[in-house]
Coordinates of C-alpha atoms in Angstrom, one line a residue:
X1 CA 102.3 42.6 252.0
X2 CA 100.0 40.7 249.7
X3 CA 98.6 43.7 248.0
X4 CA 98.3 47.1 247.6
X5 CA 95.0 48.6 248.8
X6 CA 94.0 52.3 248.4
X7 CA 91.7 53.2 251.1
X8 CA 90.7 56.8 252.5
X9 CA 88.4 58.6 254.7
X10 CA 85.0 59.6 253.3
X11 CA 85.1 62.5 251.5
X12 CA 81.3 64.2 250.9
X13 CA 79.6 64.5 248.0
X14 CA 79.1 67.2 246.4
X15 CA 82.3 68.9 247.1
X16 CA 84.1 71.7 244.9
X17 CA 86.9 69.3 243.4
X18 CA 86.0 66.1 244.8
X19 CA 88.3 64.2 242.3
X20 CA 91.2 66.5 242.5
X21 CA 90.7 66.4 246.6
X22 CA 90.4 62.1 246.2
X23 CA 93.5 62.2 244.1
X24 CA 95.3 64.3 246.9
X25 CA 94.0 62.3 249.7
X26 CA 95.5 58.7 248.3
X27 CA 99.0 60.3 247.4
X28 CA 101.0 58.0 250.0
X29 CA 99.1 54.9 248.6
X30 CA 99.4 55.6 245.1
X31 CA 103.1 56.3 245.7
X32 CA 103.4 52.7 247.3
X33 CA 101.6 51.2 244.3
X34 CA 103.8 52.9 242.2
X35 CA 107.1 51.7 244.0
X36 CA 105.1 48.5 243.7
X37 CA 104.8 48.2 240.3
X38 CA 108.2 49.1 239.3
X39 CA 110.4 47.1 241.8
X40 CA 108.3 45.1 243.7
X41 CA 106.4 42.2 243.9
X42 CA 104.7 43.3 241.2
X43 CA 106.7 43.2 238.7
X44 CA 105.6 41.5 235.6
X45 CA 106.9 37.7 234.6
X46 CA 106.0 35.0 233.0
X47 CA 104.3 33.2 235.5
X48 CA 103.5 36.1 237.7
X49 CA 99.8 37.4 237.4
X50 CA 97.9 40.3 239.6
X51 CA 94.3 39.8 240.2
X52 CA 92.5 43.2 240.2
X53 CA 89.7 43.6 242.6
X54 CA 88.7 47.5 241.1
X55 CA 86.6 48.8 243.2
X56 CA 86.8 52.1 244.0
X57 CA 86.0 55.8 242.4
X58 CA 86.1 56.8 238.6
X59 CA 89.5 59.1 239.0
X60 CA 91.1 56.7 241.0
X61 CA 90.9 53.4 238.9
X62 CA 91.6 54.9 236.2
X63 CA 94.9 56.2 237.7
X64 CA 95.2 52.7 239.0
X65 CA 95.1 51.3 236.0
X66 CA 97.4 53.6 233.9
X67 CA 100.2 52.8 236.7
X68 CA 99.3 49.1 236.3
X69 CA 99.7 49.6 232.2
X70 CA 98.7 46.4 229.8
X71 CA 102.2 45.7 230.1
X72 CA 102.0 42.9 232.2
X73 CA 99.8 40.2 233.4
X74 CA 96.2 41.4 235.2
X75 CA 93.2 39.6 235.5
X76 CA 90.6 42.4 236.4
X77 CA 87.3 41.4 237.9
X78 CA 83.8 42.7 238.3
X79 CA 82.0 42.9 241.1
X80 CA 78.5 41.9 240.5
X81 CA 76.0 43.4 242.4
X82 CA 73.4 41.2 244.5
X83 CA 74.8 38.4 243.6
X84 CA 75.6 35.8 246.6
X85 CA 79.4 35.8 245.3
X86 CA 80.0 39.2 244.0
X87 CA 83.3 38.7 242.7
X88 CA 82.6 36.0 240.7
X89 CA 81.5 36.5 237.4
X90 CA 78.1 36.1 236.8
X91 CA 78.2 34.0 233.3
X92 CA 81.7 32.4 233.3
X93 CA 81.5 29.6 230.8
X94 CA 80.1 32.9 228.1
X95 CA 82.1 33.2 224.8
X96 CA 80.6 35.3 223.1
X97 CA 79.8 39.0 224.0
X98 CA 76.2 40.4 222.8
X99 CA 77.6 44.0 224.3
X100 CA 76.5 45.9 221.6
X101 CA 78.9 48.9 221.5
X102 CA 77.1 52.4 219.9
X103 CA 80.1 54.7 218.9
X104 CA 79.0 58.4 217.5
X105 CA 81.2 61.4 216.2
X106 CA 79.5 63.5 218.2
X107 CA 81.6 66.7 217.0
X108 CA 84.4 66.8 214.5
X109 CA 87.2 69.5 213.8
X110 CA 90.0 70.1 212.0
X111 CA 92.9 67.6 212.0
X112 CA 95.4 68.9 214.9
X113 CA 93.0 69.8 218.0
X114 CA 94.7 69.7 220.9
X115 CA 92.1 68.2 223.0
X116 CA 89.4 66.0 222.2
X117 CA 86.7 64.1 223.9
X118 CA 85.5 60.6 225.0
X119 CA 82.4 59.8 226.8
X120 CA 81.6 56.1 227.7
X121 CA 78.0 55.9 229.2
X122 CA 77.4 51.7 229.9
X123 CA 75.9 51.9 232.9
X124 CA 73.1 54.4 232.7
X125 CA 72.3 56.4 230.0
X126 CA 74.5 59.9 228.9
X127 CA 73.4 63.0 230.2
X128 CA 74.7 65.9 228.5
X129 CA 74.9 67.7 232.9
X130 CA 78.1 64.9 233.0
X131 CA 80.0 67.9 231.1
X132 CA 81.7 70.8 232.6
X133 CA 80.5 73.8 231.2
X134 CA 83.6 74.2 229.6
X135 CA 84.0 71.4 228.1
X136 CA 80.2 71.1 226.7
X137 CA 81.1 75.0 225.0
X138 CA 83.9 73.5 223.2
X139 CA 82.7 70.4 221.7
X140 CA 79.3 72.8 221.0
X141 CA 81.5 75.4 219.1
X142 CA 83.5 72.7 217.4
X143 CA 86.4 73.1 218.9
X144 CA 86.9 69.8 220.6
X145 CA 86.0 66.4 218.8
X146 CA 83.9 63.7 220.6
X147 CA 83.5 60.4 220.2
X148 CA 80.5 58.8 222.3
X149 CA 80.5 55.1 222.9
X150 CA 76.6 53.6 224.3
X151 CA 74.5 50.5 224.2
X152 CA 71.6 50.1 223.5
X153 CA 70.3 49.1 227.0
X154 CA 72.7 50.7 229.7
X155 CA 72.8 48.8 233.4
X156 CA 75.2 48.0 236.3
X157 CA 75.6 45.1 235.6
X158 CA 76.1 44.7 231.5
X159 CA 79.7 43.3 232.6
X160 CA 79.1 39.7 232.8
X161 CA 82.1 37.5 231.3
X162 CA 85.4 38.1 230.3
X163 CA 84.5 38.5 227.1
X164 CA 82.0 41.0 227.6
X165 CA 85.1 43.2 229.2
X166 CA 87.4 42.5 225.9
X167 CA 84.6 43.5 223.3
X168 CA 83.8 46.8 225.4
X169 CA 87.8 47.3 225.4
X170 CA 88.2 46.6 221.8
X171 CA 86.1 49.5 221.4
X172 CA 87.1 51.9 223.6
X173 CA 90.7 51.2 222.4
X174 CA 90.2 51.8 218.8
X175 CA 88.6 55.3 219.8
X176 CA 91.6 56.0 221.9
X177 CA 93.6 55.5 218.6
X178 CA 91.1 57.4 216.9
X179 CA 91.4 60.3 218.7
X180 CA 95.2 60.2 219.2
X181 CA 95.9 58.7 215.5
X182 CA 93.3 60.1 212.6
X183 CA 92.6 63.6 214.6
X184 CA 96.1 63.8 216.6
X185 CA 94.7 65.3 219.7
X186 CA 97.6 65.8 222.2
X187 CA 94.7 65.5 225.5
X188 CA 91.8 63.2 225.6
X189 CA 89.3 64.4 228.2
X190 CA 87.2 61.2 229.7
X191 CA 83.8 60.8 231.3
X192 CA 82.9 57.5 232.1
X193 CA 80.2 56.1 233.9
X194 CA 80.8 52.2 233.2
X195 CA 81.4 48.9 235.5
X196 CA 84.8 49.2 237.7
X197 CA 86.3 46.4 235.5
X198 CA 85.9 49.1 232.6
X199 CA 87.4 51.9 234.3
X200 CA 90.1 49.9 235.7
X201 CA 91.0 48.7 231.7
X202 CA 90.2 52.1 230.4
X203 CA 93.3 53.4 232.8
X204 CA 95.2 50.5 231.9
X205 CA 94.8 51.1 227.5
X206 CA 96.3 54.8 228.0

């Protein structure tokens, strides 16, 4: 075919698990992508480019994009939302990004953690009931370092140009190494309520 598309049945909200259970669900389809990726049409050359149409749920795109990888050629697009062509971008002829990225250290420990924490709140503003309970008693106690990355005016639709999507990555990719390089966790947990296009690159930087 011309593409790989992940689609399910519904799956309500709430529900015990609901990302493990969406995970589950697309199994077959992530298998295909996989397949896709490696051997397939999708294989990356010089003059072969994917166009990434991410829209989909938070666990999913991410996945998506980590099989996808920076690797190779993908030009990932944002859907805007009212607008009369959604999946064009909204101010292509922008240069220059005015996303201005707020990174905190949140919580720091010792060098060596095994796990540590990223939130990314874009497109509405963080609210500390985004945390398991676990995970919100570990960063509290010290015991997991977290990095929070906001702006100063959170929307749906901050994601307007290409280059807004390359200065939000440049950030979240020099936290990744943050994490992973200065404070050597070995597990990064993520919570990220951003534009698709985000969540889609944030899979594809890991």
């Amino acid at each position: 075919s011309d593409g790989e598309h992940l689609s399910m049945a519904p799956i309500e909200r709430p529900e015990e698990h609901y990302g493990y259970k969406t995970l589950s669900q697309l199994k077959p389809e992530i298998g295909r992508l996989i397949t896709a990726c490696q051997s397939g049409s999708y294989r990356p050359t010089q003059d072969n480019a994917l166009a990434v149409f991410a829209i989909h749920d938070t666990p999913v795109l991410v996945l998506a994009g980590r099989i996808l990888g920076e690797a190779r050629t993908a030009h990932v697009l944002q859907r805007t939302r009212g607008a009369m062509s959604p999946w064009c971008w909204a101010e292509p002829s922008k240069k220059k990004s005015n996303v201005d990225l707020k990174v905190e250290t949140k919580t720091t420990t010792a060098t060596g953690a095994s796990v540590g924490l990223l939130t990314i709140a874009l497109s509405d503003n963080y609210q500390d009931a985004w945390l398991p309970d676990a995970t919100r008693q570990a960063v509290t106690s010290g015991q997991m370092p977290w990095i929070s990355i906001t702006v100063q005016k959170p929307g749906i639709n901050i994601v307007q140009a290409p280059c807004d999507l390359e200065c939000t990555m440049n950030g979240v990719r020099e936290n990744l190494r943050r994490l992973q390089g200065d404070l050597q966790v070995k597990e990064i947990h993520l919570v990220i309520v951003a534009p698709v296009s985000v969540v889609f690159s944030i899979g594809q930087a890991l």
